[in-house]
Short mmCIF file of C-alpha atoms in Angstrom, two decimals:
data_model
loop_
_atom_site.label_atom_id
_atom_site.label_comp_id
_atom_site.label_asym_id
_atom_site.label_seq_id
_atom_site.Cartn_x
_atom_site.Cartn_y
_atom_site.Cartn_z
CA MET A 1356 6.01 -1.06 12.26
CA ALA A 1357 4.01 2.07 12.78
CA ALA A 1358 0.91 1.61 14.89
CA LEU A 1359 -1.81 -0.05 12.87
CA THR A 1360 -5.23 1.53 12.61
CA ASP A 1361 -8.29 -0.30 13.90
CA THR A 1362 -9.24 -1.02 10.29
CA GLN A 1363 -5.84 -2.56 9.59
CA LEU A 1364 -5.95 -4.55 12.82
CA ARG A 1365 -9.43 -5.82 11.92
CA GLU A 1366 -8.11 -6.98 8.55
CA VAL A 1367 -5.34 -8.91 10.30
CA PHE A 1368 -7.84 -10.34 12.80
CA ASP A 1369 -10.24 -11.45 10.05
CA LEU A 1370 -7.44 -12.91 7.94
CA PHE A 1371 -6.27 -15.16 10.75
CA ASP A 1372 -9.67 -16.06 12.18
CA ALA A 1373 -9.50 -19.15 9.97
CA SER A 1374 -12.45 -20.81 11.71
CA GLY A 1375 -14.64 -17.75 11.17
CA ASP A 1376 -15.91 -17.89 14.76
CA GLU A 1377 -14.95 -14.25 15.54
CA SER A 1378 -12.13 -15.38 17.81
CA ILE A 1379 -8.50 -16.39 17.51
CA ASP A 1380 -7.19 -19.47 19.30
CA THR A 1381 -3.55 -20.28 20.08
CA GLU A 1382 -2.91 -21.87 16.67
CA GLU A 1383 -4.36 -18.88 14.82
CA LEU A 1384 -2.52 -16.45 17.12
CA GLY A 1385 0.74 -18.21 16.33
CA LEU A 1386 0.12 -17.59 12.63
CA VAL A 1387 -0.67 -13.92 13.31
CA MET A 1388 2.49 -13.36 15.32
CA GLU A 1389 4.67 -15.17 12.79
CA ALA A 1390 3.16 -13.21 9.89
CA LEU A 1391 3.75 -9.95 11.75
CA GLY A 1392 7.42 -10.82 12.10
CA PHE A 1393 7.62 -12.09 15.68
CA GLY A 1394 8.80 -15.50 14.49
CA LYS A 1395 7.51 -18.89 15.58
CA MET A 1396 6.32 -18.72 19.16
CA GLU A 1397 5.98 -21.50 21.71
CA GLU A 1398 2.44 -22.57 22.61
CA ASP A 1399 3.01 -21.62 26.26
CA ASP A 1400 3.89 -18.07 25.18
CA LEU A 1401 0.77 -17.90 23.00
CA LYS A 1402 -1.41 -19.15 25.87
CA ARG A 1403 0.15 -16.53 28.15
CA MET A 1404 -0.59 -13.80 25.61
CA ILE A 1405 -4.20 -14.93 25.37
CA HIS A 1406 -4.54 -15.15 29.15
CA GLU A 1407 -3.25 -11.58 29.56
CA VAL A 1408 -6.12 -10.12 27.51
CA ASP A 1409 -8.83 -12.79 27.77
CA VAL A 1410 -11.36 -10.79 29.76
CA ASP A 1411 -14.20 -13.28 29.26
CA MET A 1412 -11.92 -16.28 30.05
CA SER A 1413 -12.94 -18.09 26.85
CA GLY A 1414 -9.41 -19.24 26.12
CA LYS A 1415 -9.56 -17.36 22.83
CA ILE A 1416 -9.07 -13.76 21.76
CA GLU A 1417 -12.12 -11.91 20.51
CA TRP A 1418 -11.87 -8.71 18.46
CA ASP A 1419 -11.79 -6.22 21.36
CA GLU A 1420 -9.23 -8.33 23.21
CA PHE A 1421 -7.11 -8.57 20.05
CA LYS A 1422 -7.00 -4.77 19.76
CA VAL A 1423 -5.84 -4.45 23.37
CA MET A 1424 -3.15 -7.09 22.89
CA MET A 1425 -1.79 -5.57 19.68
CA ARG A 1426 -1.72 -2.09 21.20
CA LYS A 1427 0.36 -3.47 24.08
CA LYS A 1428 2.91 -5.05 21.76
CA SER A 1429 5.80 -2.73 21.15
CA TYR A 1430 6.63 -4.18 17.77
CA LYS A 1431 9.02 -2.53 15.35
CA ALA A 1432 9.04 -4.01 11.84
CA ASP A 1433 11.08 -1.28 10.22
CA SER A 1434 14.32 -3.24 10.36
CA ARG A 1435 15.65 -4.56 7.08
CA GLU A 1436 15.96 -8.07 8.54
CA GLU A 1437 12.32 -8.27 9.62
CA ILE A 1438 11.05 -6.93 6.31
CA ALA A 1439 13.32 -9.37 4.45
CA ALA A 1440 12.00 -12.25 6.57
CA ALA A 1441 8.40 -11.32 5.73
CA PHE A 1442 9.34 -11.05 2.04
CA ALA A 1443 10.95 -14.51 2.15
CA ALA A 1444 7.85 -16.00 3.80
CA PHE A 1445 5.67 -14.78 0.94
CA ALA A 1446 8.13 -15.34 -1.92
CA GLY A 1447 9.05 -18.91 -1.13
CA LYS A 1448 12.04 -20.75 -2.55
CA ASN A 1449 13.23 -21.40 -6.09
CA GLU A 1450 14.63 -24.73 -7.32
CA ASP A 1451 18.05 -24.21 -5.72
CA GLY A 1452 16.53 -23.50 -2.29
CA ARG A 1453 17.19 -19.76 -2.23
CA THR A 1454 14.48 -17.16 -1.63
CA LYS A 1455 12.90 -16.08 -4.89
CA GLU A 1456 13.75 -12.54 -5.98
CA TYR A 1457 10.13 -11.44 -6.36
CA ILE A 1458 6.64 -11.99 -5.02
CA CYS A 1459 3.77 -12.60 -7.43
CA ALA A 1460 0.04 -12.52 -6.76
CA GLN A 1461 -0.01 -16.33 -6.62
CA ASP A 1462 2.63 -16.31 -3.83
CA ILE A 1463 0.41 -14.09 -1.70
CA ALA A 1464 -2.59 -16.27 -2.52
CA ASN A 1465 -0.64 -19.41 -1.52
CA VAL A 1466 0.01 -17.97 1.94
CA ALA A 1467 -3.68 -17.13 2.31
CA VAL A 1468 -4.68 -20.65 1.26
CA ALA A 1469 -2.17 -22.14 3.72
CA ILE A 1470 -4.03 -20.41 6.54
CA ASN A 1471 -7.45 -21.43 5.17
CA GLU A 1472 -8.32 -17.94 3.94
CA LYS A 1473 -10.63 -17.62 0.94
CA VAL A 1474 -8.67 -16.02 -1.86
CA GLU A 1475 -9.52 -13.61 -4.64
CA LEU A 1476 -6.42 -13.55 -6.80
CA SER A 1477 -7.62 -10.28 -8.36
CA LYS A 1478 -7.31 -8.53 -4.98
CA PHE A 1479 -3.68 -9.55 -4.68
CA GLN A 1480 -3.07 -8.52 -8.29
CA GLU A 1481 -4.51 -5.09 -7.44
CA ILE A 1482 -1.94 -4.75 -4.65
CA LEU A 1483 0.91 -5.65 -7.00
CA ASN A 1484 -0.34 -3.24 -9.67
CA SER A 1485 -0.36 -0.35 -7.19
CA ALA A 1486 3.09 -1.09 -5.74
CA PRO A 1487 5.71 1.64 -5.94
CA GLY A 1488 8.38 1.59 -8.63
CA GLN A 1489 8.68 -0.10 -11.98
CA PRO A 1490 7.16 -3.61 -12.15
CA ILE A 1491 9.59 -6.44 -12.90
CA GLY A 1492 7.37 -7.30 -15.83
CA THR A 1493 3.79 -7.21 -17.05
CA ASP A 1494 1.44 -9.80 -18.47
CA ASP A 1495 -0.72 -9.49 -21.60
CA GLU A 1496 -3.29 -7.43 -19.64
CA GLY A 1497 -0.71 -4.96 -18.30
CA ASN A 1498 -0.69 -6.43 -14.78
CA SER A 1499 2.52 -6.43 -12.76
CA THR A 1500 4.08 -9.90 -12.65
CA GLY A 1501 5.95 -9.42 -9.42
CA LEU A 1502 7.27 -7.30 -6.60
CA THR A 1503 10.98 -7.05 -5.71
CA ILE A 1504 12.26 -6.79 -2.15
CA ILE A 1505 13.01 -3.10 -2.74
CA GLN A 1506 9.39 -2.50 -3.77
CA TRP A 1507 8.25 -4.66 -0.82
CA ARG A 1508 10.21 -2.49 1.65
CA GLU A 1509 8.77 0.70 0.21
CA MET A 1510 5.27 -0.76 0.11
CA MET A 1511 5.49 -1.91 3.76
CA GLY A 1512 6.36 1.65 4.75
CA GLN A 1513 3.34 2.91 2.81
CA VAL A 1514 1.04 0.24 4.30
CA ASN A 1515 2.03 1.55 7.74
CA HIS A 1516 0.91 5.00 6.62
CA GLY A 1517 -2.46 3.82 5.26
CA LYS A 1518 -1.77 3.99 1.51
CA TYR A 1519 -2.95 0.44 0.76
CA LYS A 1520 -5.95 0.48 3.11
CA ASP A 1521 -8.47 0.09 0.27
CA ALA A 1522 -6.50 -2.69 -1.42
CA PHE A 1523 -6.51 -4.75 1.77
CA SER A 1524 -10.13 -4.11 2.77
CA GLN A 1525 -12.89 -6.59 2.04
#
């Protein structure tokens, strides 16, 4: 993944600060790292990561510490496998247990709800509507009904270059 801007990092920080206390604990950090494609991490590894940047020794990561930590991570999410894994996490499974072939606004909202984030479905719909390529379908109001993995890959590249900054901002 290309280096994220401070604005994008703040959006990630705020999204995973489920408690709203302006800090991220080990549980919340685990969700951040998994969502960013690092996979499920052991609690000891998460504690070590916090300890490395926890200047005030609070046992949590505050905003400035989070920026330092993320800048230190040499993370590359451009691989097809990592992008596919992120797609699968959002898309979920269909009845036969395979990853669905598209992501809809409700899928994105479900992930946000799972991490105790307040959701505005319209914000997620805005993201889908602005996605590159032809939508897989539209509803009665002309809204895109889903995003394919091909669109997801292209969109992730554009997110890294700031195209969707306004769609993800609060």
